[in-house]
Amino acid sequence: MAFSAAAGVLFVGQIFASAAFAADLPSVKSAPSAQGDYDWTGFYVGGHLGFVGGHAGFNSTNEAGVPTGSGGFSVEQAYDPAFGTGSWYGGLQLGYNQLLGNRFLVGVEVDGSANSFVSTKGLSIGGSAQVLNGSATYIENGWDSGTARVRIGYAPGIWLFYATGGLAWNFEKFSLTNNASGLYDFSNSARLGWAVGAGVEVPLIPHWTARLEYLYSDFGPHTIDFPQNGERFTSTLSTNAVRLGVNYQFGDGAAAPGLGLFDPEKLAFHAQATATWQGYPPFSAAFSGPKSLPPGGQGSEVNDVDIFVGYRFLPGLELWFNPEINEGSGLGGTTGVVNYVNNEAYKIGQAEPYSRIQRLFVRDTISLGGAAENIDSDLTHFAQTTTADRLVLTAGRFSVIDIFDTNRYANSPKTQFWNWGNTFNTTLDFATDAWSYSFGGAAEYYFNRFAIRTGMFDMSQYPETAFSPLGYGNDPNFRNYMFVTELEERHDLWGQPGKVKVLGYIDHGPMASYNNAINWGIANNMTPALNEVRRYQSKTGVTLNIEQQVNSELGVFARAGWMDPRYEPYEACELFHSASVGVSIQGNRWGRPQDTWGIAGVTGDASKAEIAYLNAGGNDLEAWDGALPHAAPEKIFETYYNYQMTASVNLNFDYQYVANPAFNTERGPIHLFGAKIHWQF
C-alpha cells in the first residue's frame, strides 16, 4: 500500500536528515553577528506536535439540487490518554533560513503532519452530525495535513520572533450513513487552503532549537457527492493549531557553545525511521477463514518515524518522551500466523499515517556500590557511569518488553530477527495496548552477578479476542493489571559472557476459559463464544530466556514459555507453549565486521481446549481459519542478514518458512520475504 502524501514528506525528511547528519549541508553564511547573537542561517529539519481546534460547516442538496439541510460542528476531540486519541497531530518539517545583517530573517518551510489514531467514534480531528431530519449521520474526519510557507522574522540575541504564511492542504474522509438501512457512502479527498500564523524559536543546545507556533488554516468550500444516498454536501473548514516543535539546525553557526537555554549534558535528542516491506507468493490452502492469510499471495508495507527527547534532572534521573508516526499494517491484517512474521507490524494498522505517543516515562538509576559500569547513550538512555550494584526505578508509559525478556541476540526488529517469536517470548501475555505499550512501573535491583526485576502494568479494558472497539487501548481505571517478576543470572562460560533469565507473571482481568465457552455453546445450542463466559480471574505464565556468547563472532540464544492453557490469551498470541533457538554471527570472516547474520527456529502450539473451541466454530484473534481438522504445532524457520551501510543506516533482509500456520496442517507452507531500511541518529 503506497505512502500517502504526508507519509512521503515525513519519510523524505528523515532521509534528508540522514544525509545531512553525515556531513552538514553547505549554507550561505550571514555577516558576522555580535557576540551573544545566534546565527539562524542554514537548513534545518525537525518535528512537531500540534493541538487543534476549529469548526466545520456544511449544507446539503439532493439530486435535484433542492436544499436538504445545513449545520456544523467543532472538530476538537478531547484527549484520551488510555487510547491516545484526540484532536492532536505529530509531524516533521524541513526548512531554510537566511539571516540578514540587520538581524531580520527570511525563510521557507514545508511540513507534513499525521493526525492521532481514530477514536472508538472514528474521529481524530473531526466531528459528526445528525442530518436529513435525523435520518442519517454525516462524519468529517481528517487523516493528515501539511503546509508550504514563508517565514519573516526578527532575531535579537538568541530569540527569533516570526510571522508565517502560505499554502495548506488537508486530507479527509467524508461519510454519510442512512441510520435505518445502514447504506454507507464515503469519500477520501484532499482540499487546499491557506495558513497564517506566528511563532517564537530559541536554541536549546548546540544545533537544536525549540519553537512555539500558532497557525490558522482555512480550507474554504469543498463539495462531496454521496451517490448511494442521493446527496451532495458542501463543507467548509477552518482550524486553529498550537504547535510545539524542535529543529536540528545545520551549519557551524548553529554549533556555537553557550548560546542555548540548557546544558548540553542534560538534554538529548534522538530519532529513527524505518521503511519495511514483506510479502509471500501463493501457497496451497484447503480452506480459509476470516483471519487466515490469503493464499493467493500478498505484500504489505509498514513505516514508522520516531523522535526521542530526554532530559536529565540529576545524575541518573531522566525523563524521556517518544512520539511516533506509523503507516501501514501487517500481512493479513496482522493475523493468520500466531508467531506473527513481522514485529514492525502492530495488531492495529492504518493505510493513512497516524501519530501515537508511545513512551513518556521517568527513570532513576541509584548507584549502590561495586565496580564502575558505563551505560552507553541510546534512544532512551543518557550515557552515564554507575555501579555494578544499583537500583533502577522506571514509571510512566513504556513497553513491558523494554525492560523484561530482553535478549542481546534476538530483541530488536530494526536490526535483527523479524518474527515475534524471535524478538520476545510469545507466551509472555504482557500488558499492552495494540501497539505494545502500557502505563506502569518497574524496579530493577542489580547485585553481584544477579538482577531481579518486578513491575505492575495496566492491561486493556477487554481481551484482544473480544474484538471490542475498546480492546486496543489501556484500561482507564487500572482494574485490569499484570504483575511480572524476572530473575537474571549473569556468568562467564569458558571466558565468554552469558545470561539466564526466568520470568513469571500474573494477569488479572475479565477473561474466559475455552471449556466454559464450549459448554455454554452446547447448553444454548449455539456457536461457543468467549464473550459470554468472561469473568474477573487471574492467569499465570512462566518463561525462560538464555543468551550466550561463544566467541567474539558467534552468539547463541534460546527462549521457552508456558501459559495457563485453560484461559484465553488476554493481550498476546494464542500460544500456550512456545520455544525458539538460534545463532547470531558477526561478519568478521567475510570482511564485514558490522554486519550480522542470524538463523533461528520458532515453534508454538495451542492447548487442547483451544483446538476443541476452534473446531466447534469459535473464533480467536490470530488462529481463526474456521476449523482445525488436523491441528499441529506451528513451526517457523527464519534467517536474516543485516547490512550496515553507514554508522546510522542499515539494510535488513529476512526470509521465513512457516509450516502449519495458525496450527493448521491444511495450509502452507508459506515462504515470506522481506526487506527494510532503517536510519537512526
PDB file of C-alpha atoms in Angstrom, residues 171-398:
ATOM      1  CA  PHE A 171      -6.626  15.012   3.539  1.00  0.00           C
ATOM      2  CA  GLU A 172     -10.009  13.950   4.934  1.00  0.00           C
ATOM      3  CA  LYS A 173     -12.582  11.193   4.972  1.00  0.00           C
ATOM      4  CA  PHE A 174     -16.221  12.190   4.458  1.00  0.00           C
ATOM      5  CA  SER A 175     -19.040   9.708   5.077  1.00  0.00           C
ATOM      6  CA  LEU A 176     -22.828   9.607   5.111  1.00  0.00           C
ATOM      7  CA  THR A 177     -24.743   6.684   6.641  1.00  0.00           C
ATOM      8  CA  ASN A 178     -28.504   6.081   6.483  1.00  0.00           C
ATOM      9  CA  ASN A 179     -29.462   5.344  10.090  1.00  0.00           C
ATOM     10  CA  ALA A 180     -32.308   2.994   9.137  1.00  0.00           C
ATOM     11  CA  SER A 181     -30.900   0.982   6.230  1.00  0.00           C
ATOM     12  CA  GLY A 182     -27.183   1.302   7.023  1.00  0.00           C
ATOM     13  CA  LEU A 183     -26.493   2.489   3.450  1.00  0.00           C
ATOM     14  CA  TYR A 184     -22.977   3.863   3.602  1.00  0.00           C
ATOM     15  CA  ASP A 185     -21.227   6.362   1.323  1.00  0.00           C
ATOM     16  CA  PHE A 186     -17.701   7.640   1.861  1.00  0.00           C
ATOM     17  CA  SER A 187     -15.049   9.636   0.057  1.00  0.00           C
ATOM     18  CA  ASN A 188     -11.364  10.281   0.828  1.00  0.00           C
ATOM     19  CA  SER A 189     -10.194  13.518  -0.723  1.00  0.00           C
ATOM     20  CA  ALA A 190      -7.706  16.356  -0.308  1.00  0.00           C
ATOM     21  CA  ARG A 191      -8.600  20.001  -0.023  1.00  0.00           C
ATOM     22  CA  LEU A 192      -6.392  23.053  -0.490  1.00  0.00           C
ATOM     23  CA  GLY A 193      -6.358  26.244   1.522  1.00  0.00           C
ATOM     24  CA  TRP A 194      -4.094  28.776   3.164  1.00  0.00           C
ATOM     25  CA  ALA A 195      -2.422  29.215   6.538  1.00  0.00           C
ATOM     26  CA  VAL A 196      -1.077  32.173   8.532  1.00  0.00           C
ATOM     27  CA  GLY A 197       0.498  32.333  11.940  1.00  0.00           C
ATOM     28  CA  ALA A 198       3.315  33.460  14.184  1.00  0.00           C
ATOM     29  CA  GLY A 199       5.857  31.899  16.489  1.00  0.00           C
ATOM     30  CA  VAL A 200       8.920  32.195  18.643  1.00  0.00           C
ATOM     31  CA  GLU A 201      12.029  29.992  18.483  1.00  0.00           C
ATOM     32  CA  VAL A 202      15.115  29.713  20.652  1.00  0.00           C
ATOM     33  CA  PRO A 203      18.247  27.488  20.744  1.00  0.00           C
ATOM     34  CA  LEU A 204      18.299  24.812  23.449  1.00  0.00           C
ATOM     35  CA  ILE A 205      21.759  23.295  22.972  1.00  0.00           C
ATOM     36  CA  PRO A 206      24.216  23.488  20.042  1.00  0.00           C
ATOM     37  CA  HIS A 207      22.371  22.711  16.770  1.00  0.00           C
ATOM     38  CA  TRP A 208      18.990  22.162  18.492  1.00  0.00           C
ATOM     39  CA  THR A 209      16.216  24.757  18.788  1.00  0.00           C
ATOM     40  CA  ALA A 210      12.650  24.714  20.115  1.00  0.00           C
ATOM     41  CA  ARG A 211       9.661  26.667  18.877  1.00  0.00           C
ATOM     42  CA  LEU A 212       6.119  27.523  19.896  1.00  0.00           C
ATOM     43  CA  GLU A 213       3.893  28.346  16.938  1.00  0.00           C
ATOM     44  CA  TYR A 214       0.278  29.278  16.228  1.00  0.00           C
ATOM     45  CA  LEU A 215      -1.312  28.531  12.831  1.00  0.00           C
ATOM     46  CA  TYR A 216      -4.720  29.461  11.492  1.00  0.00           C
ATOM     47  CA  SER A 217      -5.783  27.482   8.400  1.00  0.00           C
ATOM     48  CA  ASP A 218      -8.796  27.998   6.161  1.00  0.00           C
ATOM     49  CA  PHE A 219      -9.807  25.467   3.507  1.00  0.00           C
ATOM     50  CA  GLY A 220     -12.870  27.143   2.008  1.00  0.00           C
ATOM     51  CA  PRO A 221     -15.774  25.216   0.441  1.00  0.00           C
ATOM     52  CA  HIS A 222     -15.339  21.598  -0.662  1.00  0.00           C
ATOM     53  CA  THR A 223     -18.017  19.513  -2.415  1.00  0.00           C
ATOM     54  CA  ILE A 224     -18.584  15.796  -1.755  1.00  0.00           C
ATOM     55  CA  ASP A 225     -21.057  13.555  -3.585  1.00  0.00           C
ATOM     56  CA  PHE A 226     -22.800  10.667  -1.813  1.00  0.00           C
ATOM     57  CA  PRO A 227     -24.441   8.920  -4.794  1.00  0.00           C
ATOM     58  CA  GLN A 228     -25.905   5.951  -2.914  1.00  0.00           C
ATOM     59  CA  ASN A 229     -27.792   8.291  -0.601  1.00  0.00           C
ATOM     60  CA  GLY A 230     -28.575  10.770  -3.407  1.00  0.00           C
ATOM     61  CA  GLU A 231     -26.999  13.711  -1.560  1.00  0.00           C
ATOM     62  CA  ARG A 232     -24.330  16.342  -2.200  1.00  0.00           C
ATOM     63  CA  PHE A 233     -22.620  18.096   0.714  1.00  0.00           C
ATOM     64  CA  THR A 234     -20.557  21.277   0.605  1.00  0.00           C
ATOM     65  CA  SER A 235     -18.175  21.572   3.527  1.00  0.00           C
ATOM     66  CA  THR A 236     -16.186  24.493   4.924  1.00  0.00           C
ATOM     67  CA  LEU A 237     -13.346  24.047   7.398  1.00  0.00           C
ATOM     68  CA  SER A 238     -11.134  26.330   9.463  1.00  0.00           C
ATOM     69  CA  THR A 239      -8.697  25.258  12.184  1.00  0.00           C
ATOM     70  CA  ASN A 240      -6.566  26.788  14.919  1.00  0.00           C
ATOM     71  CA  ALA A 241      -3.429  24.903  15.936  1.00  0.00           C
ATOM     72  CA  VAL A 242      -0.853  25.478  18.645  1.00  0.00           C
ATOM     73  CA  ARG A 243       2.347  23.569  17.824  1.00  0.00           C
ATOM     74  CA  LEU A 244       5.447  22.806  19.834  1.00  0.00           C
ATOM     75  CA  GLY A 245       8.452  21.758  17.775  1.00  0.00           C
ATOM     76  CA  VAL A 246      12.177  21.080  17.787  1.00  0.00           C
ATOM     77  CA  ASN A 247      14.646  21.596  14.929  1.00  0.00           C
ATOM     78  CA  TYR A 248      18.153  20.456  14.146  1.00  0.00           C
ATOM     79  CA  GLN A 249      19.973  23.442  12.601  1.00  0.00           C
ATOM     80  CA  PHE A 250      22.810  22.591  10.199  1.00  0.00           C
ATOM     81  CA  GLY A 251      25.964  24.614   9.778  1.00  0.00           C
ATOM     82  CA  ASP A 252      28.716  25.930  12.008  1.00  0.00           C
ATOM     83  CA  GLY A 253      26.704  28.941  13.157  1.00  0.00           C
ATOM     84  CA  ALA A 254      24.264  26.690  14.987  1.00  0.00           C
ATOM     85  CA  ALA A 255      27.061  24.980  16.915  1.00  0.00           C
ATOM     86  CA  ALA A 256      28.169  27.992  18.928  1.00  0.00           C
ATOM     87  CA  PRO A 257      28.582  26.890  22.555  1.00  0.00           C
ATOM     88  CA  GLY A 258      26.956  28.712  25.435  1.00  0.00           C
ATOM     89  CA  LEU A 259      24.050  30.258  23.487  1.00  0.00           C
ATOM     90  CA  GLY A 260      21.363  27.688  24.360  1.00  0.00           C
ATOM     91  CA  LEU A 261      18.955  27.618  27.270  1.00  0.00           C
ATOM     92  CA  PHE A 262      20.145  24.220  28.547  1.00  0.00           C
ATOM     93  CA  ASP A 263      23.308  22.405  29.476  1.00  0.00           C
ATOM     94  CA  PRO A 264      24.045  20.002  26.552  1.00  0.00           C
ATOM     95  CA  GLU A 265      24.774  17.259  29.092  1.00  0.00           C
ATOM     96  CA  LYS A 266      21.181  17.453  30.336  1.00  0.00           C
ATOM     97  CA  LEU A 267      19.231  17.428  27.074  1.00  0.00           C
ATOM     98  CA  ALA A 268      19.253  14.702  24.392  1.00  0.00           C
ATOM     99  CA  PHE A 269      17.555  14.262  21.020  1.00  0.00           C
ATOM    100  CA  HIS A 270      17.439  11.049  19.004  1.00  0.00           C
ATOM    101  CA  ALA A 271      15.409   9.888  16.017  1.00  0.00           C
ATOM    102  CA  GLN A 272      14.827   6.814  13.881  1.00  0.00           C
ATOM    103  CA  ALA A 273      12.930   5.995  10.693  1.00  0.00           C
ATOM    104  CA  THR A 274      12.171   2.546   9.272  1.00  0.00           C
ATOM    105  CA  ALA A 275      10.559   1.505   5.987  1.00  0.00           C
ATOM    106  CA  THR A 276       9.592  -2.196   5.787  1.00  0.00           C
ATOM    107  CA  TRP A 277       8.180  -4.378   3.014  1.00  0.00           C
ATOM    108  CA  GLN A 278       7.190  -8.026   3.340  1.00  0.00           C
ATOM    109  CA  GLY A 279       5.366 -10.427   1.041  1.00  0.00           C
ATOM    110  CA  TYR A 280       4.823 -14.030   0.028  1.00  0.00           C
ATOM    111  CA  PRO A 281       3.879 -15.918  -3.168  1.00  0.00           C
ATOM    112  CA  PRO A 282       0.715 -18.085  -3.438  1.00  0.00           C
ATOM    113  CA  PHE A 283       0.548 -21.191  -1.255  1.00  0.00           C
ATOM    114  CA  SER A 284      -1.813 -24.141  -1.005  1.00  0.00           C
ATOM    115  CA  ALA A 285      -4.808 -23.987   1.350  1.00  0.00           C
ATOM    116  CA  ALA A 286      -7.669 -26.487   1.608  1.00  0.00           C
ATOM    117  CA  PHE A 287      -9.860 -23.779   3.176  1.00  0.00           C
ATOM    118  CA  SER A 288      -9.617 -20.286   4.648  1.00  0.00           C
ATOM    119  CA  GLY A 289     -11.313 -18.378   7.420  1.00  0.00           C
ATOM    120  CA  PRO A 290     -11.839 -14.753   8.465  1.00  0.00           C
ATOM    121  CA  LYS A 291      -8.360 -14.419   9.991  1.00  0.00           C
ATOM    122  CA  SER A 292      -6.387 -16.589   7.539  1.00  0.00           C
ATOM    123  CA  LEU A 293      -3.522 -15.289   5.438  1.00  0.00           C
ATOM    124  CA  PRO A 294      -4.926 -15.035   1.882  1.00  0.00           C
ATOM    125  CA  PRO A 295      -3.474 -17.999  -0.085  1.00  0.00           C
ATOM    126  CA  GLY A 296      -3.182 -16.037  -3.334  1.00  0.00           C
ATOM    127  CA  GLY A 297      -0.063 -14.149  -2.256  1.00  0.00           C
ATOM    128  CA  GLN A 298       0.232 -10.711  -0.734  1.00  0.00           C
ATOM    129  CA  GLY A 299       2.620  -7.868   0.024  1.00  0.00           C
ATOM    130  CA  SER A 300       2.427  -5.112   2.611  1.00  0.00           C
ATOM    131  CA  GLU A 301       4.443  -2.190   3.894  1.00  0.00           C
ATOM    132  CA  VAL A 302       4.869  -0.731   7.357  1.00  0.00           C
ATOM    133  CA  ASN A 303       6.662   2.561   8.001  1.00  0.00           C
ATOM    134  CA  ASP A 304       7.431   4.486  11.164  1.00  0.00           C
ATOM    135  CA  VAL A 305       9.254   7.597  12.343  1.00  0.00           C
ATOM    136  CA  ASP A 306      10.200   8.239  15.994  1.00  0.00           C
ATOM    137  CA  ILE A 307      11.618  11.186  17.878  1.00  0.00           C
ATOM    138  CA  PHE A 308      13.113  10.676  21.359  1.00  0.00           C
ATOM    139  CA  VAL A 309      13.612  13.622  23.696  1.00  0.00           C
ATOM    140  CA  GLY A 310      15.373  13.148  27.031  1.00  0.00           C
ATOM    141  CA  TYR A 311      16.050  15.471  29.929  1.00  0.00           C
ATOM    142  CA  ARG A 312      18.432  14.665  32.793  1.00  0.00           C
ATOM    143  CA  PHE A 313      17.351  16.389  36.008  1.00  0.00           C
ATOM    144  CA  LEU A 314      20.175  14.915  38.104  1.00  0.00           C
ATOM    145  CA  PRO A 315      22.818  12.247  37.523  1.00  0.00           C
ATOM    146  CA  GLY A 316      20.780   9.083  36.996  1.00  0.00           C
ATOM    147  CA  LEU A 317      17.350  10.820  36.980  1.00  0.00           C
ATOM    148  CA  GLU A 318      15.957  11.076  33.432  1.00  0.00           C
ATOM    149  CA  LEU A 319      12.693  11.940  31.664  1.00  0.00           C
ATOM    150  CA  TRP A 320      12.039  10.509  28.178  1.00  0.00           C
ATOM    151  CA  PHE A 321       9.344  11.376  25.637  1.00  0.00           C
ATOM    152  CA  ASN A 322       8.763   9.400  22.410  1.00  0.00           C
ATOM    153  CA  PRO A 323       6.121  10.434  19.848  1.00  0.00           C
ATOM    154  CA  GLU A 324       5.824   8.199  16.783  1.00  0.00           C
ATOM    155  CA  ILE A 325       4.236   8.278  13.340  1.00  0.00           C
ATOM    156  CA  ASN A 326       3.116   4.967  11.811  1.00  0.00           C
ATOM    157  CA  GLU A 327       1.663   3.919   8.480  1.00  0.00           C
ATOM    158  CA  GLY A 328       0.592   0.540   7.115  1.00  0.00           C
ATOM    159  CA  SER A 329      -0.375  -2.839   8.531  1.00  0.00           C
ATOM    160  CA  GLY A 330       0.934  -6.386   8.517  1.00  0.00           C
ATOM    161  CA  LEU A 331       0.135  -9.169   6.076  1.00  0.00           C
ATOM    162  CA  GLY A 332      -3.384 -10.489   6.546  1.00  0.00           C
ATOM    163  CA  GLY A 333      -4.181  -7.608   8.880  1.00  0.00           C
ATOM    164  CA  THR A 334      -1.508  -8.915  11.299  1.00  0.00           C
ATOM    165  CA  THR A 335      -3.275 -12.270  11.674  1.00  0.00           C
ATOM    166  CA  GLY A 336      -3.037 -15.743  10.110  1.00  0.00           C
ATOM    167  CA  VAL A 337       0.240 -16.766  11.782  1.00  0.00           C
ATOM    168  CA  VAL A 338       0.288 -16.959  15.571  1.00  0.00           C
ATOM    169  CA  ASN A 339       4.037 -16.404  15.976  1.00  0.00           C
ATOM    170  CA  TYR A 340       3.484 -13.439  13.711  1.00  0.00           C
ATOM    171  CA  VAL A 341       6.009 -12.763  10.967  1.00  0.00           C
ATOM    172  CA  ASN A 342       6.741  -9.026  11.328  1.00  0.00           C
ATOM    173  CA  ASN A 343       7.443  -7.263  14.613  1.00  0.00           C
ATOM    174  CA  GLU A 344       7.282  -3.894  12.834  1.00  0.00           C
ATOM    175  CA  ALA A 345       3.544  -4.525  12.336  1.00  0.00           C
ATOM    176  CA  TYR A 346       1.193  -3.850  15.220  1.00  0.00           C
ATOM    177  CA  LYS A 347      -2.138  -5.505  15.970  1.00  0.00           C
ATOM    178  CA  ILE A 348      -3.910  -2.473  14.521  1.00  0.00           C
ATOM    179  CA  GLY A 349      -2.715  -0.562  11.465  1.00  0.00           C
ATOM    180  CA  GLN A 350      -3.946   2.104   9.087  1.00  0.00           C
ATOM    181  CA  ALA A 351      -3.220   2.930   5.470  1.00  0.00           C
ATOM    182  CA  GLU A 352      -3.022   6.631   6.313  1.00  0.00           C
ATOM    183  CA  PRO A 353      -0.196   7.868   8.581  1.00  0.00           C
ATOM    184  CA  TYR A 354      -1.194   8.368  12.207  1.00  0.00           C
ATOM    185  CA  SER A 355       0.519   9.650  15.345  1.00  0.00           C
ATOM    186  CA  ARG A 356       0.969   7.993  18.724  1.00  0.00           C
ATOM    187  CA  ILE A 357       2.700   8.937  21.969  1.00  0.00           C
ATOM    188  CA  GLN A 358       4.374   5.624  22.719  1.00  0.00           C
ATOM    189  CA  ARG A 359       6.643   6.457  25.650  1.00  0.00           C
ATOM    190  CA  LEU A 360       6.610   9.061  28.402  1.00  0.00           C
ATOM    191  CA  PHE A 361       8.457   7.904  31.493  1.00  0.00           C
ATOM    192  CA  VAL A 362      10.854   8.788  34.287  1.00  0.00           C
ATOM    193  CA  ARG A 363      13.862   6.601  35.152  1.00  0.00           C
ATOM    194  CA  ASP A 364      16.045   6.911  38.234  1.00  0.00           C
ATOM    195  CA  THR A 365      19.312   4.951  38.446  1.00  0.00           C
ATOM    196  CA  ILE A 366      20.624   4.800  42.012  1.00  0.00           C
ATOM    197  CA  SER A 367      24.213   3.630  42.486  1.00  0.00           C
ATOM    198  CA  LEU A 368      24.712   1.261  45.440  1.00  0.00           C
ATOM    199  CA  GLY A 369      28.412   0.445  45.157  1.00  0.00           C
ATOM    200  CA  GLY A 370      30.738  -2.003  43.474  1.00  0.00           C
ATOM    201  CA  ALA A 371      32.760  -1.721  40.291  1.00  0.00           C
ATOM    202  CA  ALA A 372      32.079   1.189  37.946  1.00  0.00           C
ATOM    203  CA  GLU A 373      29.923   0.383  34.893  1.00  0.00           C
ATOM    204  CA  ASN A 374      29.390   2.540  31.836  1.00  0.00           C
ATOM    205  CA  ILE A 375      25.970   2.790  30.175  1.00  0.00           C
ATOM    206  CA  ASP A 376      26.168   3.927  26.556  1.00  0.00           C
ATOM    207  CA  SER A 377      23.924   6.587  25.080  1.00  0.00           C
ATOM    208  CA  ASP A 378      20.950   5.095  23.234  1.00  0.00           C
ATOM    209  CA  LEU A 379      17.498   6.091  22.012  1.00  0.00           C
ATOM    210  CA  THR A 380      16.165   6.228  25.585  1.00  0.00           C
ATOM    211  CA  HIS A 381      19.388   6.393  27.628  1.00  0.00           C
ATOM    212  CA  PHE A 382      21.875   9.069  28.523  1.00  0.00           C
ATOM    213  CA  ALA A 383      25.497   7.991  28.646  1.00  0.00           C
ATOM    214  CA  GLN A 384      26.398   7.622  32.286  1.00  0.00           C
ATOM    215  CA  THR A 385      28.673   5.876  34.746  1.00  0.00           C
ATOM    216  CA  THR A 386      27.012   3.913  37.529  1.00  0.00           C
ATOM    217  CA  THR A 387      27.980   0.966  39.714  1.00  0.00           C
ATOM    218  CA  ALA A 388      27.557  -2.788  39.376  1.00  0.00           C
ATOM    219  CA  ASP A 389      25.197  -2.781  42.362  1.00  0.00           C
ATOM    220  CA  ARG A 390      22.338  -0.413  41.606  1.00  0.00           C
ATOM    221  CA  LEU A 391      18.601   0.162  41.767  1.00  0.00           C
ATOM    222  CA  VAL A 392      16.726   1.332  38.650  1.00  0.00           C
ATOM    223  CA  LEU A 393      13.181   2.677  39.003  1.00  0.00           C
ATOM    224  CA  THR A 394      11.013   3.355  35.913  1.00  0.00           C
ATOM    225  CA  ALA A 395       7.470   4.752  35.890  1.00  0.00           C
ATOM    226  CA  GLY A 396       5.140   6.098  33.215  1.00  0.00           C
ATOM    227  CA  ARG A 397       4.216   4.900  29.752  1.00  0.00           C
ATOM    228  CA  PHE A 398       6.538   2.399  28.068  1.00  0.00           C
TER     229      PHE A 398
END
